[in-house]
Coordinates of C-alpha atoms in Angstrom, one line a residue:
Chain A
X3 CA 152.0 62.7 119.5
X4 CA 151.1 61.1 116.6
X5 CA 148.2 62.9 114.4
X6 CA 146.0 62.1 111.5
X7 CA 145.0 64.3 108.6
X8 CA 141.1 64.8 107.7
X9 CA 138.8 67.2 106.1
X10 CA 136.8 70.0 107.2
X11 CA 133.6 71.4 106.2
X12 CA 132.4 74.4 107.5
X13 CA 128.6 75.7 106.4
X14 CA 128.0 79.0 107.2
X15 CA 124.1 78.6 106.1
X16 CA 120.9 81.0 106.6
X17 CA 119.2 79.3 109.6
X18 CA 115.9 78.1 107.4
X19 CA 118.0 76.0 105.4
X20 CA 119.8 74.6 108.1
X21 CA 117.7 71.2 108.1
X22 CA 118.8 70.7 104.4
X23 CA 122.5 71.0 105.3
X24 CA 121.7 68.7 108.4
X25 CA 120.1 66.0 105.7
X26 CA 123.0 66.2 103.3
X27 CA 125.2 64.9 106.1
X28 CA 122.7 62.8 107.7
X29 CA 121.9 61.1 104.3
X30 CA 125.9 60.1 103.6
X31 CA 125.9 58.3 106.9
X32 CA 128.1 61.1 108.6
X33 CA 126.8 61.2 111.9
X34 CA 129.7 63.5 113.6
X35 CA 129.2 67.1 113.3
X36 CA 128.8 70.3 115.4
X37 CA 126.5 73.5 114.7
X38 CA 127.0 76.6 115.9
X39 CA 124.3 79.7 116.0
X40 CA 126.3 82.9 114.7
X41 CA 125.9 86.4 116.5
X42 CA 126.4 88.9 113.2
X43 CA 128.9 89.4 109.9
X44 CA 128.8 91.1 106.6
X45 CA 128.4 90.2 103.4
X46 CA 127.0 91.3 100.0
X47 CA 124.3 92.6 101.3
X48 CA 126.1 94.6 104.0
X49 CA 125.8 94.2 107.9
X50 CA 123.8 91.4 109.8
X51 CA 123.6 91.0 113.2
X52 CA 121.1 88.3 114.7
X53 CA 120.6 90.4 118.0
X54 CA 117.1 90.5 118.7
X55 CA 115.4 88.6 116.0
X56 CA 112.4 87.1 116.0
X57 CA 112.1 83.4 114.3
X58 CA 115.1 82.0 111.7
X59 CA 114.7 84.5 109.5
X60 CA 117.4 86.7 109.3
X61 CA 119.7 84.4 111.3
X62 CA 122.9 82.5 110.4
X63 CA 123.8 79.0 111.4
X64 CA 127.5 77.5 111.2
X65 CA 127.8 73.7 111.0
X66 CA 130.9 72.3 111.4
X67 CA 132.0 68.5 109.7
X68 CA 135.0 66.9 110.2
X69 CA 134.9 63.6 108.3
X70 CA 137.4 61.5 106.2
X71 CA 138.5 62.4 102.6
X72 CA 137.2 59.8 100.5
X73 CA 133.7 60.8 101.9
X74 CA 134.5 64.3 100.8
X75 CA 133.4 64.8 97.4
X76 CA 130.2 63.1 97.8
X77 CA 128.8 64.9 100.6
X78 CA 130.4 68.7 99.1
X79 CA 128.0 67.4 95.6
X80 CA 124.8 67.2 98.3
X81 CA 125.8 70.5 99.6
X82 CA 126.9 72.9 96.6
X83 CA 123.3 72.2 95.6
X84 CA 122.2 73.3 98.8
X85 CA 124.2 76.5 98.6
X86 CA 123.6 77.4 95.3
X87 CA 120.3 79.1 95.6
X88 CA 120.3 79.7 99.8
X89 CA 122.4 82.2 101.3
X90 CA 125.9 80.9 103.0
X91 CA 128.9 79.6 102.3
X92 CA 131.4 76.5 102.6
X93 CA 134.7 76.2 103.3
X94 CA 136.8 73.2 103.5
X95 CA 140.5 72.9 105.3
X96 CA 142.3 70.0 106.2
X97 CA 142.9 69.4 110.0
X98 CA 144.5 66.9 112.3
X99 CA 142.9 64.9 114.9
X100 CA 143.8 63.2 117.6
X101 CA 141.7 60.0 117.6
X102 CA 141.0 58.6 113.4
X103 CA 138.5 56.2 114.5
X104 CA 136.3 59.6 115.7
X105 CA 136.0 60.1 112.2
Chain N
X23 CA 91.1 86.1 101.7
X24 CA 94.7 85.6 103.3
X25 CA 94.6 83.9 100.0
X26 CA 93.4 86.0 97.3
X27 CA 95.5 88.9 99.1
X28 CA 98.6 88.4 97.3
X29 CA 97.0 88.7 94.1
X30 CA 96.1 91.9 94.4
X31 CA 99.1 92.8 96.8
X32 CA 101.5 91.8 93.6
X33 CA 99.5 93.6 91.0
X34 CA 99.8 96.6 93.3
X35 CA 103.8 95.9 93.4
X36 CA 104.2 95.4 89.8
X37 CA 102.2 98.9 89.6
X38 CA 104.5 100.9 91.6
X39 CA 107.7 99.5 91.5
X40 CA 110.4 97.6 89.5
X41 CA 110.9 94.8 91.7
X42 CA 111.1 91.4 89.8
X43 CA 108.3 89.3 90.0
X44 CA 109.6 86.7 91.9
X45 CA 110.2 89.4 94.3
X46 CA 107.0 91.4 94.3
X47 CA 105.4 88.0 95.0
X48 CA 107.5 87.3 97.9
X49 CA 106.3 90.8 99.2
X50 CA 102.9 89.9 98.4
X51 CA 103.4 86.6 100.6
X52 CA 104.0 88.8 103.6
X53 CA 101.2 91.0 103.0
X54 CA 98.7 88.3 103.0
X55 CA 99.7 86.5 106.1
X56 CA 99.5 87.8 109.5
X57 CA 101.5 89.3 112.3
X58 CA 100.5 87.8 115.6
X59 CA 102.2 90.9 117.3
X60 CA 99.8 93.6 115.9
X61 CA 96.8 91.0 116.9
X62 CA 97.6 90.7 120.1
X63 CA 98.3 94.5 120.3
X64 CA 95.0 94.7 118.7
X65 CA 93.5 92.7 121.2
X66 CA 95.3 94.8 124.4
X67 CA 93.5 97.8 122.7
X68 CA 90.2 96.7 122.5
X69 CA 90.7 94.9 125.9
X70 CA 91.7 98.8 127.3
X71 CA 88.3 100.0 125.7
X72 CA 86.4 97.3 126.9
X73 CA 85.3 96.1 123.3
X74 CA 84.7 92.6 123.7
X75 CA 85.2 90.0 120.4
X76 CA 84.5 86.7 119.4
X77 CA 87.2 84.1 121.2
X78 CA 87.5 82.5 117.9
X79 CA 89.3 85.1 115.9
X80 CA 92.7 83.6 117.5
X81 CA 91.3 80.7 115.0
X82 CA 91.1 82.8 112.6
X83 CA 94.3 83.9 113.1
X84 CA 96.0 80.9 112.6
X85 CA 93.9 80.1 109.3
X86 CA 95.3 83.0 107.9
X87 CA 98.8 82.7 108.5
X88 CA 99.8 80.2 105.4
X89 CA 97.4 80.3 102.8
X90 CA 99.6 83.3 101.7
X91 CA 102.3 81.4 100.9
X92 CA 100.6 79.0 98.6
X93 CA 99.2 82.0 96.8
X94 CA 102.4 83.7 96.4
X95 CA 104.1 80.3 94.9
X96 CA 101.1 80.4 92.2
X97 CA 102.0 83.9 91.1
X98 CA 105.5 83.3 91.2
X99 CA 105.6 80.2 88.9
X100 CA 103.0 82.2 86.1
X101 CA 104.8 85.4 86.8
X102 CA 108.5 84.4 86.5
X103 CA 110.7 81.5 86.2
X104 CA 110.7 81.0 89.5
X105 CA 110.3 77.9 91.1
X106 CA 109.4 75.8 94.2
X107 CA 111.4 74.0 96.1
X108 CA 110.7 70.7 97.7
X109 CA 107.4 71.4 98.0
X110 CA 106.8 68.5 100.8
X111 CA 108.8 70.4 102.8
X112 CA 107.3 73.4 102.1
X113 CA 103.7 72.2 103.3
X114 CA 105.3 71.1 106.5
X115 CA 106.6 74.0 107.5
X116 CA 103.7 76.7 106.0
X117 CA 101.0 74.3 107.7
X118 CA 103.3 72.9 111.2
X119 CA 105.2 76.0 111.5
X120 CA 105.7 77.2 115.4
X121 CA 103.2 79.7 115.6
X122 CA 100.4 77.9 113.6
X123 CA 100.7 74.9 116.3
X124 CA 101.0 77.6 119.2
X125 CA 98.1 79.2 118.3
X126 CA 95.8 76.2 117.2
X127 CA 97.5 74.4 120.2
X128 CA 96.3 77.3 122.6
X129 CA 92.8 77.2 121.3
X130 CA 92.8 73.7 122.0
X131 CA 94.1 74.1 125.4
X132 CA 91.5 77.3 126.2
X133 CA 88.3 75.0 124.7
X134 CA 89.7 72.1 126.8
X135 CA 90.0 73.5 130.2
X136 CA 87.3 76.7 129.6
X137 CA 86.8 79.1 132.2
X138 CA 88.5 77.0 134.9
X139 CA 92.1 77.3 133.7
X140 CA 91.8 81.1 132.6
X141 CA 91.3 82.0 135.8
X142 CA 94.4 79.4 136.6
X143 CA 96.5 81.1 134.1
X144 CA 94.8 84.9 134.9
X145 CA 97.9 86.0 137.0
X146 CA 100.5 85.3 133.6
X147 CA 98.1 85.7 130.7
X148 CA 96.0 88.6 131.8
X149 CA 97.6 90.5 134.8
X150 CA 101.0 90.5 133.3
X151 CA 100.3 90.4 129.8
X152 CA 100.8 94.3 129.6
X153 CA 103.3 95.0 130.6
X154 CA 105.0 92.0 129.2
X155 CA 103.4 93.2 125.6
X156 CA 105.2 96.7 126.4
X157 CA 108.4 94.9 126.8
X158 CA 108.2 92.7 123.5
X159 CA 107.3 95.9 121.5
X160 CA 109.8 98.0 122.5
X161 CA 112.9 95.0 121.8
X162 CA 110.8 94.9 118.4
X163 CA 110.9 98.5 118.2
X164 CA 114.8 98.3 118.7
X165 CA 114.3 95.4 115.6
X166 CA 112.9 98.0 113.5
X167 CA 115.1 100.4 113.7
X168 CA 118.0 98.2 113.0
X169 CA 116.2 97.1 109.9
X170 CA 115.4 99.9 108.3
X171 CA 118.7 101.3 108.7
X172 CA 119.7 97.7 106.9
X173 CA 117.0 98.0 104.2
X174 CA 116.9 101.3 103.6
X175 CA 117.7 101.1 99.6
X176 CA 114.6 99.6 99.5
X177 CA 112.7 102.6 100.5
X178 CA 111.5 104.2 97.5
X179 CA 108.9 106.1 97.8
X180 CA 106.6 103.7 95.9
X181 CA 107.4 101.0 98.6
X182 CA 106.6 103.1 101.2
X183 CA 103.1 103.8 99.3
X184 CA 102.4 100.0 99.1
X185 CA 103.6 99.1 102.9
X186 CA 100.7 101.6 103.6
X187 CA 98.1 101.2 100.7
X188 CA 97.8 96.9 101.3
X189 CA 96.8 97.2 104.8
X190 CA 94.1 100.2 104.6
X191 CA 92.9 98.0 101.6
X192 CA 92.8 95.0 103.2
X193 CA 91.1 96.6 106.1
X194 CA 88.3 97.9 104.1
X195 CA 87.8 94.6 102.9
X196 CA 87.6 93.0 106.2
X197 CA 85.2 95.9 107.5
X198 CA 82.9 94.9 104.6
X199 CA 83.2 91.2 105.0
X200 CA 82.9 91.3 108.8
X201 CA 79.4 93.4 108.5
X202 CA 78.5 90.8 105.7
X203 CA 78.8 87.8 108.1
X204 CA 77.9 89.6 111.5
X205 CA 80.7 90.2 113.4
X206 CA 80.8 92.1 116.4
X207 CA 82.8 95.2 116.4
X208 CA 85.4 93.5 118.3
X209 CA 85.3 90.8 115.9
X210 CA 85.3 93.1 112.8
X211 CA 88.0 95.1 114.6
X212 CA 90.5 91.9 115.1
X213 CA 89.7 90.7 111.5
X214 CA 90.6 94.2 109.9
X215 CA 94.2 94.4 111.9
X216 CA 94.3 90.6 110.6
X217 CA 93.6 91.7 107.2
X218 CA 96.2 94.8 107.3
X219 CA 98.9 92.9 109.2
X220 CA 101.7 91.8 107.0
X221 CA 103.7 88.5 108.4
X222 CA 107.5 89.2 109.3
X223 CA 108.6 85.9 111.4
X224 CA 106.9 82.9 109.6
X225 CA 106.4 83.9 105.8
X226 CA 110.1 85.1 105.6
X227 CA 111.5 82.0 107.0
X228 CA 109.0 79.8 105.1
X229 CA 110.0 81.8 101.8
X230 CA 113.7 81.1 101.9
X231 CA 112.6 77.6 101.6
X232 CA 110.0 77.9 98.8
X233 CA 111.4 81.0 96.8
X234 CA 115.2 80.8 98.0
X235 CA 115.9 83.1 94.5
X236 CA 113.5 85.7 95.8
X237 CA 115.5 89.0 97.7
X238 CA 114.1 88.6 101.6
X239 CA 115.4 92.0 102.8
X240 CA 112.5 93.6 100.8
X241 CA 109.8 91.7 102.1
X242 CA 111.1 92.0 105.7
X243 CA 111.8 95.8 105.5
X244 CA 108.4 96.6 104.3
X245 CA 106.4 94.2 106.6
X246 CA 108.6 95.0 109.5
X247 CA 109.7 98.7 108.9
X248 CA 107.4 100.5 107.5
X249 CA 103.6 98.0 108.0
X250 CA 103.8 97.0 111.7
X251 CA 104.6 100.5 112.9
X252 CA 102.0 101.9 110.6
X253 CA 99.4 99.8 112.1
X254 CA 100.4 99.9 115.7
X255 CA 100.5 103.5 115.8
X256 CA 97.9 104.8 113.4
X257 CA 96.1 101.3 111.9
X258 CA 94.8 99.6 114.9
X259 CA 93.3 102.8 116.4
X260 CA 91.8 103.7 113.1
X261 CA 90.5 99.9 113.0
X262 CA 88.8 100.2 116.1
X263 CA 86.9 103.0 115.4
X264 CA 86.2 102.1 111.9
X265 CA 84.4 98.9 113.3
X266 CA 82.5 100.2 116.0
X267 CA 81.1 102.6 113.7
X268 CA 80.7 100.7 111.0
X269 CA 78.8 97.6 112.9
X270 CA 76.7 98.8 115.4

């Protein structure tokens, strides 16, 4: 079956910032993406786990992007400002996909 | 006084410890708001004693919930280089934030259908409120535990002086301002808890927002840890008493 390459961005993001990540995306005209709550990980600070909380605080969200890669650069600019003073992290992989106009 | 709070709740901080400003006035933020939990414990205990209180203090509970914030953002930007960001956004959610609109949206809702629909709602808001309450506490008490084990490296004993000095403080305050404009011991009783509570669900979350350089796990440990057990177990009881002898 034939595939086609594309980016993806994952943002692992501390729930209260999660609107700004939601923005960045929603700003560049990239209306596909997928967000995740997540249940508990480690990090500098040591061990998290979500179980129980009360409010966003304290919780981690996970958004997932897949998009084409001349759109990229733009959107990772909007988001490395996002991530430079919240708590999370990005990571970007290339994928295939089934369907390229879904994208 | 939500507002003027923090001042004196960072001065305190500064005192004590060697947090960074722009983390002593995120602590400070928390100290000035409220926690809704201990209120409504508050008002289960005084409900048990048969104290009654002005209805309007759930107003006055929802007044004092952001005005913290704003203070703490003053200190912060003469204290440090710390900054605020988008402050639009930060107006939105300290004033619109889900327990701000729940609250003022139940007082609504209570002055709107008055006696009529508590006795509609008397089953799920009154009958089962216990128990529920029991329930909530204990998960939180679960929350607690979990995040003091998390925080505990910021446990000094200087913290641990501060999570209890702020909310006796701000009690005494409250006693003297709630004599000063009449309340009833109920009322004075509800105000002091208000005054010693220490926010741990919408100041944190608002914080990350305005102060994202600030370190949240102190804030939250203190308010959360060591604060809401204090005054569940030890504050609200000594509230209580405090009013009804104060205001007779």
């Amino acid at each position: 079956m034939q595939t086609f390459s594309k980016k993806k961005i994952e943002v692992i993001i501390e729930a209260p910032a999660l609107k700004k990540v939601v923005q960045a995306f929603d700003t560049r005209k990239i209306i596909g993406y997928t967000i995740f709550p997540v249940q508990a990980g480690s990090g500098h600070e040591g061990r998290w786990d979500a179980t129980g909380l009360v409010g966003d605080m304290g919780r981690m969200i996970s958004v997932m992007c897949v998009l084409d890669a001349a759109e990229l650069d733009a959107v990772l600019v909007d988001i490395e400002k996002i991530i430079r003073t919240q708590i999370g992290i990005v990571l970007i992989s290339d994928v295939q996909v089934i369907r390229r106009d879904h994208f | 006084m939500s507002f003027l709070t923090p001042f004196a709740a960072f001065g305190l901080l500064r005192l004590l410890s060697n947090f960074r400003p722009v983390d002593a006035a995120a602590v400070s933020a928390h100290y000035g708001s409220i926690s809704i939990v201990t209120f409504i414990a508050a008002t289960s205990a005084l409900g048990r004693q048969s104290v009654p209180y002005e209805g309007f203090m759930v107003g006055v509970a929802a007044a004092m919930e952001t005005p913290a914030i704003l203070a703490a953002l003053l200190i912060a930007q003469r204290s440090s280089n710390g900054t605020v960001s988008e402050p639009g956004e930060l107006w939105r959610h300290s004033f619109l934030n889900g327990s701000v609109v729940i609250l003022i949206g139940a007082l609504v809702i209570g002055v709107i259908t008055g006696q009529r629909g508590a006795m509609a709602l008397k089953p799920f808001v009154l009958d089962l409120f216990p128990g529920l309450l029991c329930l909530f506490l204990l998960d939180i008490g679960i929350l607690v535990g979990r995040g003091l084990e998390q925080g505990r490296k910021y446990l000094t004993a200087a913290a641990g002086l501060f999570a209890v000095l702020v909310p006796l403080c701000g009690a005494a305050a409250a006693a003297m301002l709630s004599y000063a404009i009449g309340l009833s011991p109920g009322g004075a009783a509800l105000f002091m808890t208000l005054a010693a509570s220490a926010s741990y669900i919408a100041v944190p979350a608002a914080l990350r927002l305005a102060m994202p350089q600030a370190n949240p796990s102190i804030g939250l440990t203190l308010s959360l840890g060591l604060t809401f057990p204090f005054n569940l177990v030890i504050g609200i009881p000594l509230y209580i008493w405090a009013a009804t002898q104060i205001i007779r």
